[in-house]
N, CA and C atoms as an extended XYZ file, in Angstrom:
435
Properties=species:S:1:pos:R:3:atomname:S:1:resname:S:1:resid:I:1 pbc="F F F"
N         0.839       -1.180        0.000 N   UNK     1
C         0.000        0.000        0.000 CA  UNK     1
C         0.885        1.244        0.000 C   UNK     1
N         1.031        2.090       -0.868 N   UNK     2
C         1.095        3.842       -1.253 CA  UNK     2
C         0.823        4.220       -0.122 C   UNK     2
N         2.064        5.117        1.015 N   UNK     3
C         1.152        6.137        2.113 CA  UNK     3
C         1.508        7.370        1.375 C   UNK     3
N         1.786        7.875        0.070 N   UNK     4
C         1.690        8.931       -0.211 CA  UNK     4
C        -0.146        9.893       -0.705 C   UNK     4
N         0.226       10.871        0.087 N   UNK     5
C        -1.419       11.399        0.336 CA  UNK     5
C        -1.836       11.723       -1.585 C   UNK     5
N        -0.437       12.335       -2.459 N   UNK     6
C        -0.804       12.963       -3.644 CA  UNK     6
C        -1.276       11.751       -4.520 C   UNK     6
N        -0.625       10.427       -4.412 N   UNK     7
C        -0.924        9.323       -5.337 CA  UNK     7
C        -1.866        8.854       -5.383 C   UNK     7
N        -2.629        9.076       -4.112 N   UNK     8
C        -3.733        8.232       -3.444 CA  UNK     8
C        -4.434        9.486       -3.701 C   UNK     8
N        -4.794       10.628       -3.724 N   UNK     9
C        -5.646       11.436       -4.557 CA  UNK     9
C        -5.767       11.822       -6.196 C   UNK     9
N        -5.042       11.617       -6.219 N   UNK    10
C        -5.100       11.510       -8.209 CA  UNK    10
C        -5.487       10.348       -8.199 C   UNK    10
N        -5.227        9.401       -7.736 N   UNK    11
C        -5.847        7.918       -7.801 CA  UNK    11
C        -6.932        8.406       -7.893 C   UNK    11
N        -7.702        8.481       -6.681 N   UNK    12
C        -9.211        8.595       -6.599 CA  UNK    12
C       -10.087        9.612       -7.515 C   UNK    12
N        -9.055       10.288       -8.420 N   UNK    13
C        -9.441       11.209       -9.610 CA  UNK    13
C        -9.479       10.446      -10.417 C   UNK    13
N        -8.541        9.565      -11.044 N   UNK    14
C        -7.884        8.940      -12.231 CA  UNK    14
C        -9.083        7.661      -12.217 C   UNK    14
N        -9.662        7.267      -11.088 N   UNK    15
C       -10.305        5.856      -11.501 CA  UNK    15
C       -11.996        5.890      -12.030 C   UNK    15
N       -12.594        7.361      -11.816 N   UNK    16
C       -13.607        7.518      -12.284 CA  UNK    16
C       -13.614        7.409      -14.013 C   UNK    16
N       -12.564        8.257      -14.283 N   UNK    17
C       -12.792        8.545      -15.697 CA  UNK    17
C       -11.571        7.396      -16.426 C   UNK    17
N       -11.066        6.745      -15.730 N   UNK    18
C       -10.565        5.244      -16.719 CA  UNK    18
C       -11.831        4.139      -16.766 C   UNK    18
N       -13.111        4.328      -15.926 N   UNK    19
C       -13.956        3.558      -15.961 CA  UNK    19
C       -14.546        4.176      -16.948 C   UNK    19
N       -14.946        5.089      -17.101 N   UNK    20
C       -15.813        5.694      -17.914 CA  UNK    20
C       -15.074        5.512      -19.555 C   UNK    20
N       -13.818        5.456      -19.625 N   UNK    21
C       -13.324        5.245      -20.572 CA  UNK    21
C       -13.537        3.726      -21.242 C   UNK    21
N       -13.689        2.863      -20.237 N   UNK    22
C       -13.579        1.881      -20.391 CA  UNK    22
C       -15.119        1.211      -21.115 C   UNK    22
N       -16.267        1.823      -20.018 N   UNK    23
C       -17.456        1.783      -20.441 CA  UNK    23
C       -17.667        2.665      -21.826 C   UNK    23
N       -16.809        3.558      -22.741 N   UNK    24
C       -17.242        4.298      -23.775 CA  UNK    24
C       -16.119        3.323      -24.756 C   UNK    24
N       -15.335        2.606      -24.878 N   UNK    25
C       -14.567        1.649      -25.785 CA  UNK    25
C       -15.413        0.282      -25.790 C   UNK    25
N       -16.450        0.072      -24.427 N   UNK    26
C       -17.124       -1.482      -24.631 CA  UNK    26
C       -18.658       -0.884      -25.085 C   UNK    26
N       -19.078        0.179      -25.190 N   UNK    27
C       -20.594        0.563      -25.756 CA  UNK    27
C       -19.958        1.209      -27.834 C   UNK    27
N       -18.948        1.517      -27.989 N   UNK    28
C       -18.683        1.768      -28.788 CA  UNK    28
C       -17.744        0.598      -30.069 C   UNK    28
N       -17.496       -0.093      -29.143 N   UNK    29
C       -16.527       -1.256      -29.983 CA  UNK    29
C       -17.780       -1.514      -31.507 C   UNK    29
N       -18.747       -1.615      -31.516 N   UNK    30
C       -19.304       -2.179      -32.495 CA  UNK    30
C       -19.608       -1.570      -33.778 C   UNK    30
N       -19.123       -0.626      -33.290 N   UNK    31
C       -19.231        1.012      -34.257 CA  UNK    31
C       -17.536        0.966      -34.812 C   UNK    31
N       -16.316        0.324      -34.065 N   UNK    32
C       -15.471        1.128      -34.219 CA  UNK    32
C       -14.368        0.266      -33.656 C   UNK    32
N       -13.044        0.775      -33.301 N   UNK    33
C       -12.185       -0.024      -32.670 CA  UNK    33
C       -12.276       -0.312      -31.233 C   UNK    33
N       -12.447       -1.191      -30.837 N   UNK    34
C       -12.781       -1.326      -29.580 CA  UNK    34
C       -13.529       -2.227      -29.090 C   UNK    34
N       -14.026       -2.892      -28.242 N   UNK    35
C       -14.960       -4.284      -27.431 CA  UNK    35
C       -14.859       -4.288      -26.361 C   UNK    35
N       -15.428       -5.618      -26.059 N   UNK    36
C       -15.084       -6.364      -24.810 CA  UNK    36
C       -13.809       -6.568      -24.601 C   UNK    36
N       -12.695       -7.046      -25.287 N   UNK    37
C       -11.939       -6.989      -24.459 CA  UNK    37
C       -10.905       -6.158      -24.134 C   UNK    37
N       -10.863       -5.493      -24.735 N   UNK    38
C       -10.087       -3.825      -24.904 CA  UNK    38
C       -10.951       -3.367      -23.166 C   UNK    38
N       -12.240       -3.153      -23.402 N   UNK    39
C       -12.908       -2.620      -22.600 CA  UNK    39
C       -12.643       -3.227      -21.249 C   UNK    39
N       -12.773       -4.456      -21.321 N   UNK    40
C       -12.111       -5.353      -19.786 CA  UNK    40
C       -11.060       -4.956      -19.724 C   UNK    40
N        -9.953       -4.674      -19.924 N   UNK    41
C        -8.748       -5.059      -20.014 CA  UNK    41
C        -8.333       -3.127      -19.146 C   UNK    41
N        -9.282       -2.519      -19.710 N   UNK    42
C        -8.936       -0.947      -19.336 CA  UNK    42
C       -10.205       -0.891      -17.930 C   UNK    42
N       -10.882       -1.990      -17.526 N   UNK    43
C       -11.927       -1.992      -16.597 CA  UNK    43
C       -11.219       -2.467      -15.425 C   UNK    43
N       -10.358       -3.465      -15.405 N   UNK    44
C        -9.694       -4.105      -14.687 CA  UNK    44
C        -8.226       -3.356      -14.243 C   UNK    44
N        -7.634       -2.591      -15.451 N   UNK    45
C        -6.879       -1.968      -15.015 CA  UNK    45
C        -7.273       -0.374      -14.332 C   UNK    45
N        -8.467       -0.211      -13.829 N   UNK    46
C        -8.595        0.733      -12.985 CA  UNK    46
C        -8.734       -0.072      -11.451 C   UNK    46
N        -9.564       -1.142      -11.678 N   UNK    47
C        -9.344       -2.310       -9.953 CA  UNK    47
C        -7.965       -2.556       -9.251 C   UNK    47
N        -6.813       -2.693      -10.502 N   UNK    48
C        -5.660       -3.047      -10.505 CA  UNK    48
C        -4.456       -1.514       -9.925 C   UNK    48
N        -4.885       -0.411      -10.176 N   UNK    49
C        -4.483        0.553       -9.858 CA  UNK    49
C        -5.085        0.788       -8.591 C   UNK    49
N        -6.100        0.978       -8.298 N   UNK    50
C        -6.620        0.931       -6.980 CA  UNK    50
C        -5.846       -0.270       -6.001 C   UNK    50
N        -6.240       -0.910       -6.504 N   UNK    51
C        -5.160       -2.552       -5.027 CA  UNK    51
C        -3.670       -1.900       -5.277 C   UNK    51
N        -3.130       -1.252       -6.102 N   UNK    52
C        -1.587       -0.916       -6.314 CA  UNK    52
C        -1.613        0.360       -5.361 C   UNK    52
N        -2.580        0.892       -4.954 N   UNK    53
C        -2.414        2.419       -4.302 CA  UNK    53
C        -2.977        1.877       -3.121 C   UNK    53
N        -3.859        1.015       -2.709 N   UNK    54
C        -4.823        1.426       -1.606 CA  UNK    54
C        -4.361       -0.255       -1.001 C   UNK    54
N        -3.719       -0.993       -1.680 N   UNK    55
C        -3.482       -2.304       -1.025 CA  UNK    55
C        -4.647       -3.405       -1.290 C   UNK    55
N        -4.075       -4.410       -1.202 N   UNK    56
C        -5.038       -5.917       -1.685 CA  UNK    56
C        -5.902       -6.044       -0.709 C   UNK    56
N        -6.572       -5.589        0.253 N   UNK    57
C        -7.376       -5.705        1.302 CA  UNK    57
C        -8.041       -4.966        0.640 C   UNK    57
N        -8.016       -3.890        0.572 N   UNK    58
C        -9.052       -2.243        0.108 CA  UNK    58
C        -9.865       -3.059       -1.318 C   UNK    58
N        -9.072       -3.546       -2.116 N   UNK    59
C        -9.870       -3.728       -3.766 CA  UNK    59
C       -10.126       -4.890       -3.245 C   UNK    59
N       -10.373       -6.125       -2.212 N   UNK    60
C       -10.408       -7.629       -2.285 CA  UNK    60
C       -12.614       -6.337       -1.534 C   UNK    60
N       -11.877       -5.792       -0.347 N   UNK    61
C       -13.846       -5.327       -0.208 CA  UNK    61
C       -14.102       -4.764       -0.934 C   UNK    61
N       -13.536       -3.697       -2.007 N   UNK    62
C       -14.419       -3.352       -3.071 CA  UNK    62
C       -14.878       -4.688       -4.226 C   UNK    62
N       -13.970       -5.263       -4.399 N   UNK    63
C       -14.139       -6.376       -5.599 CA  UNK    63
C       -13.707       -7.783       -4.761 C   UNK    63
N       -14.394       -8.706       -3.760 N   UNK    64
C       -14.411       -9.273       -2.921 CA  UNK    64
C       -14.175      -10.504       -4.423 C   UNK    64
N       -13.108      -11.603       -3.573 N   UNK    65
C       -12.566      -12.871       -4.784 CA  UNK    65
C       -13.955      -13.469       -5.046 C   UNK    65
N       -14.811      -13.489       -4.427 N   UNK    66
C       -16.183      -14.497       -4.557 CA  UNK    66
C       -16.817      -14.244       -5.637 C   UNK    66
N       -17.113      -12.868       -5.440 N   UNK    67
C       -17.770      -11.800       -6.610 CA  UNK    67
C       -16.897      -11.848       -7.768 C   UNK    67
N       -16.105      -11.921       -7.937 N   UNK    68
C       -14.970      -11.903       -9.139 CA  UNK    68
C       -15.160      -13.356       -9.735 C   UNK    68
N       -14.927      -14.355       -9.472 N   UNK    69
C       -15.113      -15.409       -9.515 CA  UNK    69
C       -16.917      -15.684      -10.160 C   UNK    69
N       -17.506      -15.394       -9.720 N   UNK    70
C       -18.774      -15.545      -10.199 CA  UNK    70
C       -18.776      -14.581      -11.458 C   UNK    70
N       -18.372      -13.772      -11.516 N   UNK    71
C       -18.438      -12.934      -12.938 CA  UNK    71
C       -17.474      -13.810      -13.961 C   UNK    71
N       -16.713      -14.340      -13.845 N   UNK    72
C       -16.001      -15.188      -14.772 CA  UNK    72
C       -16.885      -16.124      -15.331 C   UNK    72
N       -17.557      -16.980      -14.485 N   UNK    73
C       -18.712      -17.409      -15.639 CA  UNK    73
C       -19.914      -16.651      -16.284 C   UNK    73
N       -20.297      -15.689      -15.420 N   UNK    74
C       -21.142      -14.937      -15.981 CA  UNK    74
C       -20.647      -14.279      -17.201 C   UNK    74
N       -20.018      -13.825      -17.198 N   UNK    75
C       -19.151      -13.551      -18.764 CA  UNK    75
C       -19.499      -14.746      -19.807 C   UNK    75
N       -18.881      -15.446      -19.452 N   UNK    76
C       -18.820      -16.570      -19.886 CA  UNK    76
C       -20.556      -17.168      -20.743 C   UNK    76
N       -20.815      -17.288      -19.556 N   UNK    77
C       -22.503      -17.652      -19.833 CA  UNK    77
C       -23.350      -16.843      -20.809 C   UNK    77
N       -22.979      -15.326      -20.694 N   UNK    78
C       -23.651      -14.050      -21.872 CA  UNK    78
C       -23.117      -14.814      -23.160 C   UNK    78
N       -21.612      -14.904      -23.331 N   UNK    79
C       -20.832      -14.930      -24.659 CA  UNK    79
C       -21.820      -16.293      -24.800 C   UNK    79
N       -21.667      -17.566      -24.623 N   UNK    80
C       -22.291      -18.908      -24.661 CA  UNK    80
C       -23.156      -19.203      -25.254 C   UNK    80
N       -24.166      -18.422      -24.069 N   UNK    81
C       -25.615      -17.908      -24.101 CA  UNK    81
C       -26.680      -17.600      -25.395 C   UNK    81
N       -25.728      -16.475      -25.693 N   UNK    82
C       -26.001      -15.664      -26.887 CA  UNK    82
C       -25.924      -16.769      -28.326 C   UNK    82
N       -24.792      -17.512      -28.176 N   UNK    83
C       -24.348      -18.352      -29.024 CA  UNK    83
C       -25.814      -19.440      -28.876 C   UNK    83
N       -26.308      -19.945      -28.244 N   UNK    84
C       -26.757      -20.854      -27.878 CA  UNK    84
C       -28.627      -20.368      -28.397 C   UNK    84
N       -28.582      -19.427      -28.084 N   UNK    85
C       -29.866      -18.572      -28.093 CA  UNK    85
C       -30.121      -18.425      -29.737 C   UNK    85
N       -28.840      -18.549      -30.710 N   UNK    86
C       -28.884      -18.467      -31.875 CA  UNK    86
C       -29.081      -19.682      -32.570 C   UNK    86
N       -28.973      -20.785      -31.501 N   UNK    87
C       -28.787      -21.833      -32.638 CA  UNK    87
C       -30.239      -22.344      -31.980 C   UNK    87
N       -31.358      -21.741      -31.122 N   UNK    88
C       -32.727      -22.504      -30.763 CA  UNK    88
C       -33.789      -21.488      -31.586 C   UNK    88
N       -32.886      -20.816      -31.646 N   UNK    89
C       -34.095      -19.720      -32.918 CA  UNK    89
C       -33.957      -20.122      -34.188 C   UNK    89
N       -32.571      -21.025      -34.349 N   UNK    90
C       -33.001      -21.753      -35.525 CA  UNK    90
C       -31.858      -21.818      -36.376 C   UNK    90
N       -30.642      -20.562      -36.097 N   UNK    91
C       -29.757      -20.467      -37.276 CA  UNK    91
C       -28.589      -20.884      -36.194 C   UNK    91
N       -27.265      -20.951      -37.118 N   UNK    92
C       -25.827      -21.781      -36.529 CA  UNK    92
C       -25.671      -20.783      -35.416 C   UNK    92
N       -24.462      -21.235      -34.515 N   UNK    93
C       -23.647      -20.159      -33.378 CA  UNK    93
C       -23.102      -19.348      -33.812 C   UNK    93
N       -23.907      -18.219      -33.194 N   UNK    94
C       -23.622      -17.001      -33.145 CA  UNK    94
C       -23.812      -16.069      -34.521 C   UNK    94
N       -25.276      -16.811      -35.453 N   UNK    95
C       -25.728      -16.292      -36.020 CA  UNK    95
C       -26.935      -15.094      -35.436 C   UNK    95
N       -26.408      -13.877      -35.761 N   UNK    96
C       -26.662      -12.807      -35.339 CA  UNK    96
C       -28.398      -12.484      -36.341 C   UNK    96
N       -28.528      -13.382      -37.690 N   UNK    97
C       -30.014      -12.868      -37.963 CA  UNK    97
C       -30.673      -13.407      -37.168 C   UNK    97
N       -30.870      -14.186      -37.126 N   UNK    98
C       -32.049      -15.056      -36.042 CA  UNK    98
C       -32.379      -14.180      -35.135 C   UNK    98
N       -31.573      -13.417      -34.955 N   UNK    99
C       -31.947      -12.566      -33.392 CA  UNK    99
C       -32.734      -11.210      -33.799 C   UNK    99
N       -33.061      -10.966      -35.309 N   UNK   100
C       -33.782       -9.970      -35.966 CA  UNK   100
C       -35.270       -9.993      -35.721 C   UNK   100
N       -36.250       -8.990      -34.996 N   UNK   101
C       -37.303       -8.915      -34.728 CA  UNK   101
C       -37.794       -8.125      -35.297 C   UNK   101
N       -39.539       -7.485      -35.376 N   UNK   102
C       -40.392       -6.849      -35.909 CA  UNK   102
C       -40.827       -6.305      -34.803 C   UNK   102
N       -40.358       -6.063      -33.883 N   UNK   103
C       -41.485       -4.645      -32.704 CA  UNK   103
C       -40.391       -3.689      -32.361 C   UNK   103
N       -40.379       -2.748      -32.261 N   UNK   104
C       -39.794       -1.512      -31.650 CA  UNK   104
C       -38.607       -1.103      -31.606 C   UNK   104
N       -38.413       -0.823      -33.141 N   UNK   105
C       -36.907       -0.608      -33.600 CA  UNK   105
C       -36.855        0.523      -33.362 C   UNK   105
N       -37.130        1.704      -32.817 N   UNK   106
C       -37.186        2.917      -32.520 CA  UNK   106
C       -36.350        2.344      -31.431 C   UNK   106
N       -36.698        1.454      -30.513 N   UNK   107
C       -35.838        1.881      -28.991 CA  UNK   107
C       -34.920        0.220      -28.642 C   UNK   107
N       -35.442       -0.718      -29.194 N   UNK   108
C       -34.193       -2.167      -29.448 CA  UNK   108
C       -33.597       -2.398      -30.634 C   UNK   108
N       -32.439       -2.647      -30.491 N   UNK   109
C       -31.217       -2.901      -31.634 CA  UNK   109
C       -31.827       -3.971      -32.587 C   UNK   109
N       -31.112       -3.777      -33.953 N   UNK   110
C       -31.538       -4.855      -34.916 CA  UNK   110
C       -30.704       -6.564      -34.408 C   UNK   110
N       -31.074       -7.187      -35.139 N   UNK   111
C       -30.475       -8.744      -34.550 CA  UNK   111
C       -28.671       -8.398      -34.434 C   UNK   111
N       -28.329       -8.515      -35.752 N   UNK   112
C       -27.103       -8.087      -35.675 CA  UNK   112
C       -25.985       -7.298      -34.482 C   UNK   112
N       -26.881       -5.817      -34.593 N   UNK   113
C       -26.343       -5.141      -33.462 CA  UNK   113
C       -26.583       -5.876      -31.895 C   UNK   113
N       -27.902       -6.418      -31.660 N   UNK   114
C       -27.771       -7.010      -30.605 CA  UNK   114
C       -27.132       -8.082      -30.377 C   UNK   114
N       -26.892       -9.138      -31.231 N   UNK   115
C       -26.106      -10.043      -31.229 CA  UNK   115
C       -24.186       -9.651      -30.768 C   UNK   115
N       -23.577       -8.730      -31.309 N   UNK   116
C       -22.777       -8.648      -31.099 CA  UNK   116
C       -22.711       -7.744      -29.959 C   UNK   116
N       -23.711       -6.618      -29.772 N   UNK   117
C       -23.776       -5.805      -28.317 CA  UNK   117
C       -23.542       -7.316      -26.813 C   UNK   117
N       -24.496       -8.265      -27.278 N   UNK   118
C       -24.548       -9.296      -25.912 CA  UNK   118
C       -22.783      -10.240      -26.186 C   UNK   118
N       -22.636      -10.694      -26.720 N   UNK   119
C       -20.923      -11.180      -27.049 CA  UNK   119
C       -20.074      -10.549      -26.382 C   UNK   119
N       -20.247       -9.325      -26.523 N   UNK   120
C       -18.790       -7.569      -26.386 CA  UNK   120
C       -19.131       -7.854      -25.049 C   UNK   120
N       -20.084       -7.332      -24.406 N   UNK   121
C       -20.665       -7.866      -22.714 CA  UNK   121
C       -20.049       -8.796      -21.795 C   UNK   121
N       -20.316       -9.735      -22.523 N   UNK   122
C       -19.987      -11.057      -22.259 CA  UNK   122
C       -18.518      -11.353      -21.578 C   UNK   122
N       -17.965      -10.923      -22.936 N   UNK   123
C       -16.123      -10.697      -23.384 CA  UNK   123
C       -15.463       -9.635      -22.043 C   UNK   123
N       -16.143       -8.755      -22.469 N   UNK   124
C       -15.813       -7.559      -21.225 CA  UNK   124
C       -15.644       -7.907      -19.612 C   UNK   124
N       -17.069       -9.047      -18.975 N   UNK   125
C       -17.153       -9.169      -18.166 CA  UNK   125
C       -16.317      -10.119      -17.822 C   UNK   125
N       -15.699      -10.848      -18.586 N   UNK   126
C       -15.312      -12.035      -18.466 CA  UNK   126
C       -13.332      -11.761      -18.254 C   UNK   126
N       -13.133      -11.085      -18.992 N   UNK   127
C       -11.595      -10.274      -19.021 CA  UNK   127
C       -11.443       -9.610      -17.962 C   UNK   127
N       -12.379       -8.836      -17.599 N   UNK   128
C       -12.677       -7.777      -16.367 CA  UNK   128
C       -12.540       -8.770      -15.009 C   UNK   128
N       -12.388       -9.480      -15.277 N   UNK   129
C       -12.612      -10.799      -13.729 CA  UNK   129
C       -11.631      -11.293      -13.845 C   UNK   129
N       -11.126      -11.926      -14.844 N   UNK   130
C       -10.107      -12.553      -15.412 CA  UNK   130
C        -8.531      -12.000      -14.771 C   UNK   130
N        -8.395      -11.019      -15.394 N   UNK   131
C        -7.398      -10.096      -15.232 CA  UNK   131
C        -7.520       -9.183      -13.329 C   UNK   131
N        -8.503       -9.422      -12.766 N   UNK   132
C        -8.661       -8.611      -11.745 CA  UNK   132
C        -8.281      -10.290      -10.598 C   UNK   132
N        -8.621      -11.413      -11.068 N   UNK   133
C        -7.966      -12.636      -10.497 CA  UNK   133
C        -6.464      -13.059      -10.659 C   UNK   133
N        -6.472      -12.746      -11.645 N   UNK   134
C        -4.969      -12.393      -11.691 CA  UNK   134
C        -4.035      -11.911      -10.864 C   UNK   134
N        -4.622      -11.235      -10.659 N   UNK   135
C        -3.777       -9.462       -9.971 CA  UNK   135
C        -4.122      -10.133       -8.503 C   UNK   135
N        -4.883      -10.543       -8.055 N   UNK   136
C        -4.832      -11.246       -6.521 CA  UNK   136
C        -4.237      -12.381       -6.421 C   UNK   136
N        -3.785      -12.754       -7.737 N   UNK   137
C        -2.946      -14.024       -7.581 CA  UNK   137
C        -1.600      -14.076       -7.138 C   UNK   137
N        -1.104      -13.096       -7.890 N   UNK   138
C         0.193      -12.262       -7.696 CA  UNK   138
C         0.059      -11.499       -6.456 C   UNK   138
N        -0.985      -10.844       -6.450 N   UNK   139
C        -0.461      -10.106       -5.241 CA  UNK   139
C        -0.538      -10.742       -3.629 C   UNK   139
N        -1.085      -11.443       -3.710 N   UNK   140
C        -1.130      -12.205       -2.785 CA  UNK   140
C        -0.457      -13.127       -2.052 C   UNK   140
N         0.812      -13.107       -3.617 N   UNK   141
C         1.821      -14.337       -2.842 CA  UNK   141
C         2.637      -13.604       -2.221 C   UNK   141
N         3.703      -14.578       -1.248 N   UNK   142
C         4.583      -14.221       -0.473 CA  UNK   142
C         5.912      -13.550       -1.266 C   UNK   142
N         6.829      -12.641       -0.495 N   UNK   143
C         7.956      -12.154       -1.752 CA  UNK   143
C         8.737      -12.754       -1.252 C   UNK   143
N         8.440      -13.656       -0.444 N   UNK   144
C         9.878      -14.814       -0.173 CA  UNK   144
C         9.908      -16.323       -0.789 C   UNK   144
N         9.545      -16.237       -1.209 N   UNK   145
C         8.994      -17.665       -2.105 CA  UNK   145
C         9.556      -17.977       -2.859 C   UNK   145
């Protein structure tokens, strides 16, 4: 743990808007460069900066191993899911028409876009856990080992 007071306040500046960054590369990936796992990868590295400033106790109660752990399949299960959801509507995995409807395209995505919006999700959540288990893996061990 950082006892410097300046690191540990730019921290607590710096982690709002790397999330927000993170959430505008995983709502935008489908438009553009960017996804799920870009988006995990910059989601996790704001958890990962936090346990680096505030210590593996501080990010284990914000992002407790249990909770982390359960999002790894949940990730998992969206990406799957989605896949799975495509092939009972009728077309192969991770055929994205099947998922094309006729009510209220004004305010829900076409098949396509939703198909790959639930995947990117998926991907995101799944990296985002991934990489944040990681980081307690390592940090957790002994430095005498």
């Amino acid at each position: 743990m950082i006892k410097f007071p300046i690191i540990r306040v730019i921290t607590k500046l710096l982690i709002p808007y790397i999330l927000l960054f993170a959430f505008y590369v995983q709502f935008h990936g489908d438009y553009g460069p960017g996804g799920g796992f870009q988006a995990g990868v910059i989601f996790a590295s704001a958890l990962i900066l936090y346990g680096l400033v505030f210590g593996l106790d501080a990010i284990k109660r914000v992002a407790p191993p249990i909770v982390i752990e359960k999002l790894m399949a949940i990730g998992v299960l969206v990406y799957a899911g989605t896949g799975f959801a495509t092939m009972m509507l009728g077309g192969n995995f991770l055929d994205y028409d099947v998922l094309e409807h006729s009510f209220n395209h004004k305010y829900l995505p076409g098949g396509q876009h939703l198909g790959i919006f639930l995947v990117e999700v998926g991907v995101g959540i799944t990296v985002t856990s991934v990489m944040t288990m990681i980081f307690y893996a390592f940090a957790s061990r002994s430095r005498f080992v």
